Amino acid sequence: MYMEMKRTILSFSFVLAAMLAHAQLTLEGCQHSAQTNYPLVRQYGLIEKAREYNLENAGKGYLPQFTISGKATYQSDVTKLPVDVPGIDIKSMPKDQYQVMLEVSQNIWDGGDIRSKKQLTQATSEIDRGKLEVDMYALNDRVNQLYFGILLLDEQLKQNQLLQEDLRRTHQLVSNYMANGIANQSDLDAVSVEILNTKQKRIELESSRQAYLSMLSIFIGPADTFESISLVNNRPELRWFDAQGRQLNVQESSLKTRFRPRFGLFVQGAYGNPGLNMLKDDFSAFYVAGVRMSWNFGSLYTLRNDRRLIDNNRRKLETSRDVFLFNANLQSTQQSSAIQSMRRQMVDDDEIIRLRVNIRKAAEAKVENGTLTVTDMLREITAENLARQTKALHEVQLLMNIWNLKYTLNN
């Protein structure tokens, strides 16, 4: 699947290259396509919906609130008449008591709390939208760098091609000079080294151009075309996104508990005058024990929007995940291209060193014969050393790019 996706990117890149070559793809067109396809653009709608839901929830604070409450109690004493009336059976209050009550409350003035909540919602929405606009504006700079980078590389490749043609003609001339005895092998080797150096430079330029094309194609191509590359990504950020998703699931489940009744036990103990018997003028200890129930239906007003907000946050999380994968894809594309470039350049490193050794040996022989100055010989020794350093540099750069790619994908 990764190879299929890679072929898709490459084919799209070739189309893109052709369009750039014929100047059919303008910078403004690339910027517009990037703004449309970048996953973060979905945040605009999500921010607006979050603002709408929060404003609705705040406005529902003016609606009447319904609460059902009840309790069942048992107390240690009750009020009793201190005298007995002959012939009359006066029943005292029961020690166990029961009560159910419906309460309706209407908010008249809350000191400006609801208005403040609405203002805070508006301000938060403006901040989120402003931050999003900053991020989306920065996207233009990334597209500009790629677009002009491709144009610059095209010009460098043209100059490289002209240099290669000149060097090939020079190589042919030096070969003819050798046949006529007015040049030697070291002269031809020197031209061959420059041809190989120019070839290596062309490999570097072509690899950079292909990487830029692939990255630009990711920016301006359909986002779903490149989703499958995330299958090779094992970064810890993905597990972090998964954990946040599970947290949102728990929050959604917890919404149900807000409109369920609450039950609780209580025990009250006291000592005072009077006690529970209001007609007894004496200090006494007493207690009241029971069970309470309360059921507030106010949360039902905002339940629908609360669920929408959680779903909105889930979509924001998915967008953040897509943005992360998008940027990781860009990095891995660039790093993969750098790895291929290093491997292709390293093919000619040993040949360049071999030719430099031959040139240096020929220079030493000429110094012995008095036909070359020591300064010129030192120049060839330095050139040989630089060739060896270049090979070592390519080896380190290859390892660095391999490990950079391993870090990007955590593989």
Coordinates of C-alpha atoms in Angstrom, one line a residue:
M1 CA 0.0 0.0 0.0
Y2 CA 2.9 2.3 0.8
M3 CA 4.4 1.7 -2.7
E4 CA 1.0 2.3 -4.3
M5 CA 0.7 5.6 -2.5
K6 CA 4.3 6.5 -3.4
R7 CA 3.6 5.8 -7.1
T8 CA 0.5 8.0 -6.8
I9 CA 2.6 10.9 -5.4
L10 CA 5.2 10.4 -8.1
S11 CA 2.7 10.3 -10.9
F12 CA 1.0 13.4 -9.5
S13 CA 4.5 15.1 -9.2
F14 CA 5.2 14.4 -12.9
V15 CA 1.9 16.1 -13.9
L16 CA 2.8 18.9 -11.6
A17 CA 6.2 19.2 -13.2
A18 CA 4.7 19.4 -16.6
M19 CA 2.3 22.1 -15.6
L20 CA 5.1 24.1 -14.0
A21 CA 7.2 23.7 -17.1
H22 CA 4.4 25.2 -19.2
A23 CA 3.7 27.9 -16.6
Q24 CA 0.1 26.6 -16.3
L25 CA 0.2 26.4 -12.6
T26 CA 0.5 29.8 -11.0
L27 CA 1.7 30.6 -7.5
E28 CA -1.8 32.0 -6.6
G29 CA -3.3 28.7 -7.8
C30 CA -1.0 26.7 -5.6
Q31 CA -1.7 28.9 -2.6
H32 CA -5.5 28.6 -3.2
S33 CA -5.3 24.8 -3.5
A34 CA -3.1 24.5 -0.4
Q35 CA -5.5 26.6 1.6
T36 CA -8.4 24.4 0.4
N37 CA -6.7 21.0 0.9
Y38 CA -4.8 21.6 4.2
P39 CA -6.6 19.6 6.9
L40 CA -6.5 22.6 9.3
V41 CA -9.0 24.5 7.1
R42 CA -11.8 22.3 8.6
Q43 CA -11.2 24.2 11.9
Y44 CA -13.1 27.2 10.5
G45 CA -16.4 25.5 10.6
L46 CA -15.7 23.7 13.9
I47 CA -14.9 27.0 15.6
E48 CA -18.1 28.5 14.4
K49 CA -20.2 25.6 15.5
A50 CA -18.5 25.6 19.0
R51 CA -19.4 29.3 19.3
E52 CA -23.0 28.6 18.3
Y53 CA -23.5 25.8 20.7
N54 CA -21.9 27.6 23.7
L55 CA -24.0 30.7 23.0
E56 CA -27.1 28.6 22.9
N57 CA -26.2 26.9 26.2
A58 CA -25.5 30.3 27.9
G59 CA -28.9 31.7 26.7
K60 CA -30.8 28.7 28.2
G61 CA -29.8 30.0 31.6
Y62 CA -33.0 32.2 31.3
L63 CA -35.3 29.2 31.1
P64 CA -37.2 28.1 34.2
Q65 CA -35.5 25.4 36.2
F66 CA -37.5 22.3 37.5
T67 CA -36.3 20.3 40.5
I68 CA -38.0 17.4 42.2
S69 CA -36.8 16.7 45.7
G70 CA -37.9 14.3 48.4
K71 CA -36.8 12.9 51.7
A72 CA -37.7 10.3 54.2
T73 CA -36.6 10.9 57.8
Y74 CA -36.7 9.3 61.3
Q75 CA -36.1 11.4 64.4
S76 CA -35.6 10.5 68.0
D77 CA -38.4 12.7 69.4
V78 CA -41.4 14.7 68.3
T79 CA -43.5 17.5 69.9
K80 CA -46.0 16.2 72.5
L81 CA -48.6 17.9 74.7
P82 CA -47.2 18.0 78.3
V83 CA -50.7 17.1 79.7
D84 CA -53.2 14.3 79.3
V85 CA -56.9 15.2 78.7
P86 CA -59.2 12.6 80.1
G87 CA -61.4 11.0 77.5
I88 CA -59.4 12.4 74.6
D89 CA -56.7 10.5 72.7
I90 CA -54.4 13.1 71.3
K91 CA -52.0 11.5 68.8
S92 CA -48.5 12.9 68.6
M93 CA -46.6 13.5 65.3
P94 CA -45.0 10.4 63.8
K95 CA -41.3 10.0 64.2
D96 CA -40.9 8.9 60.6
Q97 CA -41.8 11.6 58.0
Y98 CA -41.9 11.7 54.2
Q99 CA -41.9 14.5 51.7
V100 CA -41.9 15.0 47.9
M101 CA -41.6 18.5 46.5
L102 CA -41.6 20.0 43.0
E103 CA -39.8 23.4 42.7
V104 CA -39.9 25.7 39.7
S105 CA -37.4 28.6 39.7
Q106 CA -37.1 31.4 37.2
N107 CA -34.0 33.6 36.8
I108 CA -34.9 37.3 36.9
W109 CA -31.5 38.8 37.1
D110 CA -28.2 37.0 37.6
G111 CA -25.9 40.0 38.0
G112 CA -24.8 39.8 34.3
D113 CA -23.4 36.3 34.6
I114 CA -25.1 35.0 31.4
R115 CA -24.1 38.1 29.4
S116 CA -20.5 37.6 30.6
K117 CA -20.5 34.0 29.5
K118 CA -21.7 35.0 26.0
Q119 CA -19.0 37.7 25.8
L120 CA -16.4 35.2 26.9
T121 CA -17.6 32.7 24.3
Q122 CA -17.4 35.4 21.5
A123 CA -13.9 36.4 22.7
T124 CA -12.7 32.8 22.8
S125 CA -14.1 32.2 19.3
E126 CA -12.3 35.2 17.9
I127 CA -9.0 34.2 19.5
D128 CA -9.3 30.6 18.1
R129 CA -10.2 32.0 14.6
G130 CA -7.4 34.5 14.7
K131 CA -4.9 31.8 15.6
L132 CA -6.2 29.7 12.8
E133 CA -5.9 32.5 10.3
V134 CA -2.2 33.0 11.5
D135 CA -1.5 29.3 10.8
M136 CA -3.2 29.3 7.5
Y137 CA -1.4 32.5 6.4
A138 CA 1.9 30.8 7.3
L139 CA 0.9 28.1 4.9
N140 CA 1.4 30.5 2.0
D141 CA 5.1 30.9 2.9
R142 CA 5.6 27.2 2.8
V143 CA 4.0 27.0 -0.6
N144 CA 6.1 29.9 -1.8
Q145 CA 9.3 28.3 -0.7
L146 CA 8.5 25.1 -2.6
Y147 CA 7.2 26.9 -5.7
F148 CA 10.2 29.2 -6.1
G149 CA 12.5 26.4 -5.0
I150 CA 11.4 24.3 -8.0
L151 CA 11.9 27.3 -10.3
L152 CA 15.4 28.0 -8.9
L153 CA 16.3 24.3 -9.2
D154 CA 15.1 24.3 -12.8
E155 CA 17.5 27.1 -13.6
Q156 CA 20.4 25.4 -11.8
L157 CA 19.7 22.2 -13.7
K158 CA 19.9 24.1 -17.0
Q159 CA 23.3 25.6 -16.0
N160 CA 24.4 22.1 -14.8
Q161 CA 23.5 20.7 -18.2
L162 CA 25.4 23.4 -20.0
L163 CA 28.5 22.7 -17.8
Q164 CA 28.2 19.0 -18.5
E165 CA 28.1 19.6 -22.3
D166 CA 31.2 21.9 -22.0
L167 CA 33.1 19.3 -20.0
R168 CA 32.2 16.5 -22.4
R169 CA 33.6 18.6 -25.3
T170 CA 36.7 19.4 -23.2
H171 CA 37.1 15.6 -22.5
Q172 CA 37.0 14.9 -26.2
L173 CA 39.5 17.7 -26.9
V174 CA 41.9 16.4 -24.2
S175 CA 41.6 12.9 -25.7
N176 CA 42.6 14.2 -29.1
Y177 CA 45.5 16.1 -27.5
M178 CA 46.7 12.9 -25.9
A179 CA 46.6 11.2 -29.3
N180 CA 48.8 14.0 -30.6
G181 CA 51.2 13.8 -27.6
I182 CA 50.4 17.3 -26.2
A183 CA 48.4 16.1 -23.2
N184 CA 48.7 13.2 -20.8
Q185 CA 46.4 10.9 -18.7
S186 CA 46.4 13.1 -15.7
D187 CA 44.9 15.9 -17.8
L188 CA 42.2 13.6 -18.9
D189 CA 41.6 12.4 -15.4
A190 CA 41.2 16.0 -14.2
V191 CA 38.5 16.5 -16.7
S192 CA 36.8 13.2 -15.7
V193 CA 36.8 14.3 -12.1
E194 CA 35.0 17.5 -13.0
I195 CA 32.5 15.5 -15.0
L196 CA 31.8 13.2 -12.0
N197 CA 31.5 16.2 -9.7
T198 CA 29.0 17.8 -12.0
K199 CA 27.1 14.6 -12.2
Q200 CA 26.9 14.4 -8.4
K201 CA 25.7 17.9 -8.3
R202 CA 23.0 17.1 -10.9
I203 CA 21.9 14.1 -8.8
E204 CA 21.6 16.4 -5.8
L205 CA 19.6 19.0 -7.7
E206 CA 17.3 16.4 -9.3
S207 CA 16.6 14.8 -6.0
S208 CA 15.8 18.1 -4.4
R209 CA 13.6 19.1 -7.2
Q210 CA 11.7 15.7 -7.0
A211 CA 11.3 16.2 -3.2
Y212 CA 10.0 19.7 -3.7
L213 CA 7.5 18.5 -6.4
S214 CA 6.3 15.7 -4.2
M215 CA 5.9 18.0 -1.2
L216 CA 4.0 20.6 -3.3
S217 CA 1.8 17.9 -4.8
I218 CA 0.9 16.9 -1.2
F219 CA 0.0 20.5 -0.4
I220 CA -2.2 21.1 -3.5
G221 CA -3.5 17.5 -4.2
P222 CA -6.6 15.9 -2.6
A223 CA -5.8 15.2 1.1
D224 CA -7.4 11.7 1.0
T225 CA -4.9 10.7 -1.7
F226 CA -2.1 10.5 0.8
E227 CA -3.8 9.1 3.9
S228 CA -2.4 5.6 3.5
I229 CA 1.1 6.8 4.2
S230 CA 0.2 7.2 7.9
L231 CA 0.1 3.3 8.1
V232 CA 3.9 3.3 8.5
N233 CA 3.9 6.0 11.2
N234 CA 4.4 4.8 14.7
R235 CA 4.9 8.1 16.5
P236 CA 3.8 8.4 20.1
E237 CA 1.7 11.4 19.1
L238 CA -0.7 9.1 17.5
R239 CA -1.3 7.2 20.7
W240 CA -1.7 10.5 22.4
F241 CA -4.4 11.4 20.0
D242 CA -6.1 8.1 20.7
A243 CA -6.0 8.7 24.4
Q244 CA -7.7 12.1 23.9
G245 CA -10.3 10.4 21.8
R246 CA -11.1 7.9 24.6
Q247 CA -11.3 10.9 27.0
L248 CA -14.0 12.4 24.8
N249 CA -15.9 9.1 24.8
V250 CA -15.9 9.1 28.6
Q251 CA -17.1 12.7 28.6
E252 CA -19.9 11.8 26.3
S253 CA -20.9 8.9 28.5
S254 CA -20.8 11.1 31.6
L255 CA -23.4 13.5 30.1
K256 CA -26.1 10.9 31.0
T257 CA -25.3 11.2 34.7
R258 CA -26.1 14.9 34.8
F259 CA -29.9 14.4 34.5
R260 CA -30.1 11.4 36.7
P261 CA -31.6 11.7 40.3
R262 CA -29.2 12.0 43.3
F263 CA -29.8 9.9 46.4
G264 CA -28.0 10.3 49.7
L265 CA -28.1 9.3 53.4
F266 CA -27.7 11.7 56.3
V267 CA -27.6 11.7 60.1
Q268 CA -27.9 14.8 62.2
G269 CA -27.1 14.8 66.0
A270 CA -27.6 17.7 68.3
Y271 CA -28.0 18.8 71.9
G272 CA -30.1 21.8 72.8
N273 CA -33.2 23.5 74.4
P274 CA -35.7 23.0 73.0
G275 CA -35.0 19.7 71.3
L276 CA -37.3 18.1 68.8
N277 CA -40.2 18.3 71.4
M278 CA -40.8 22.1 71.1
L279 CA -43.1 22.1 74.1
K280 CA -40.5 20.7 76.5
D281 CA -38.4 23.3 78.2
D282 CA -35.4 21.3 78.9
F283 CA -32.0 20.5 77.4
S284 CA -31.9 17.2 75.6
A285 CA -30.0 15.2 73.0
F286 CA -31.7 14.3 69.7
Y287 CA -31.0 13.0 66.2
V288 CA -32.5 12.9 62.8
A289 CA -31.6 10.3 60.1
G290 CA -33.0 9.7 56.7
V291 CA -32.5 9.6 52.9
R292 CA -32.7 12.5 50.5
M293 CA -33.4 12.6 46.7
S294 CA -33.0 15.5 44.3
W295 CA -33.6 15.6 40.6
N296 CA -32.7 18.7 38.6
F297 CA -34.0 18.7 35.0
G298 CA -32.1 21.9 34.0
S299 CA -29.3 19.9 32.3
L300 CA -31.7 18.6 29.8
Y301 CA -31.8 22.1 28.2
T302 CA -28.2 21.9 27.2
L303 CA -27.8 18.1 26.8
R304 CA -28.2 18.2 23.0
N305 CA -25.7 21.0 22.5
D306 CA -23.3 19.4 25.0
R307 CA -23.2 16.3 22.9
R308 CA -22.7 18.4 19.8
L309 CA -19.8 20.2 21.5
I310 CA -18.1 16.9 22.3
D311 CA -18.6 15.7 18.7
N312 CA -17.2 19.0 17.6
N313 CA -14.1 18.5 19.8
R314 CA -13.8 15.0 18.4
R315 CA -13.7 16.5 14.9
K316 CA -11.1 19.0 16.0
L317 CA -9.0 16.2 17.4
E318 CA -9.3 14.3 14.1
T319 CA -8.2 17.5 12.3
S320 CA -5.2 17.9 14.6
R321 CA -4.3 14.3 13.9
D322 CA -4.6 14.8 10.1
V323 CA -2.4 17.9 10.4
F324 CA 0.2 16.0 12.3
L325 CA 0.2 13.2 9.7
F326 CA 0.3 15.7 6.9
N327 CA 3.4 17.4 8.2
A328 CA 5.0 14.0 9.0
N329 CA 4.3 13.0 5.4
L330 CA 6.1 16.1 4.2
Q331 CA 9.1 15.4 6.4
S332 CA 9.3 11.8 5.4
T333 CA 9.1 12.7 1.7
Q334 CA 12.0 15.1 2.0
Q335 CA 14.1 12.7 4.1
S336 CA 13.5 9.8 1.8
S337 CA 14.6 11.9 -1.2
A338 CA 17.7 12.9 0.7
I339 CA 18.6 9.3 1.4
Q340 CA 18.2 8.4 -2.3
S341 CA 20.3 11.4 -3.3
M342 CA 23.1 10.4 -0.9
R343 CA 23.2 6.8 -2.1
R344 CA 23.3 7.9 -5.8
Q345 CA 26.1 10.4 -5.2
M346 CA 28.1 7.9 -3.2
V347 CA 28.3 5.6 -6.3
D348 CA 30.9 8.0 -7.9
D349 CA 32.8 8.9 -4.7
D350 CA 35.3 6.0 -5.0
E351 CA 35.9 6.7 -8.7
I352 CA 36.6 10.4 -8.0
I353 CA 39.1 9.4 -5.3
R354 CA 40.8 7.0 -7.7
L355 CA 41.2 9.7 -10.3
R356 CA 42.4 12.2 -7.8
V357 CA 45.1 9.7 -6.6
N358 CA 46.2 9.3 -10.3
I359 CA 46.4 13.0 -10.7
R360 CA 48.3 13.5 -7.5
K361 CA 50.8 10.8 -8.5
A362 CA 51.3 12.3 -11.9
A363 CA 51.8 15.7 -10.3
E364 CA 54.5 14.2 -8.0
A365 CA 56.3 12.7 -11.0
K366 CA 56.2 16.1 -12.8
V367 CA 57.7 17.8 -9.8
E368 CA 60.5 15.3 -9.8
N369 CA 61.1 16.0 -13.5
G370 CA 61.0 19.7 -12.9
T371 CA 57.9 20.3 -15.1
L372 CA 55.5 21.2 -12.3
T373 CA 55.8 23.5 -9.3
V374 CA 55.5 22.2 -5.7
T375 CA 52.5 24.6 -5.3
D376 CA 50.7 22.9 -8.1
M377 CA 51.4 19.5 -6.6
L378 CA 50.1 20.7 -3.2
R379 CA 46.9 21.8 -4.9
E380 CA 46.4 18.2 -6.3
I381 CA 47.1 16.7 -2.8
T382 CA 44.5 19.0 -1.3
A383 CA 42.0 18.1 -4.0
E384 CA 42.5 14.4 -3.3
N385 CA 42.0 15.0 0.5
L386 CA 38.8 17.0 -0.3
A387 CA 37.5 14.1 -2.3
R388 CA 38.1 11.7 0.6
Q389 CA 36.4 14.2 2.9
T390 CA 33.4 14.5 0.6
K391 CA 33.0 10.7 0.6
A392 CA 33.1 10.7 4.5
L393 CA 30.6 13.5 4.5
H394 CA 28.2 11.7 2.2
E395 CA 28.4 8.6 4.5
V396 CA 27.6 10.6 7.6
Q397 CA 24.8 12.5 5.8
L398 CA 23.3 9.2 4.6
L399 CA 23.2 7.9 8.2
M400 CA 21.8 11.1 9.5
N401 CA 19.0 11.1 7.0
I402 CA 18.2 7.5 7.7
W403 CA 17.9 8.2 11.4
N404 CA 16.0 11.3 10.8
L405 CA 13.5 9.3 8.8
K406 CA 13.4 6.6 11.6
Y407 CA 12.6 9.4 14.0
T408 CA 9.9 10.9 11.9
L409 CA 8.1 7.6 11.5
N410 CA 9.4 6.0 14.7
N411 CA 10.3 2.8 12.8

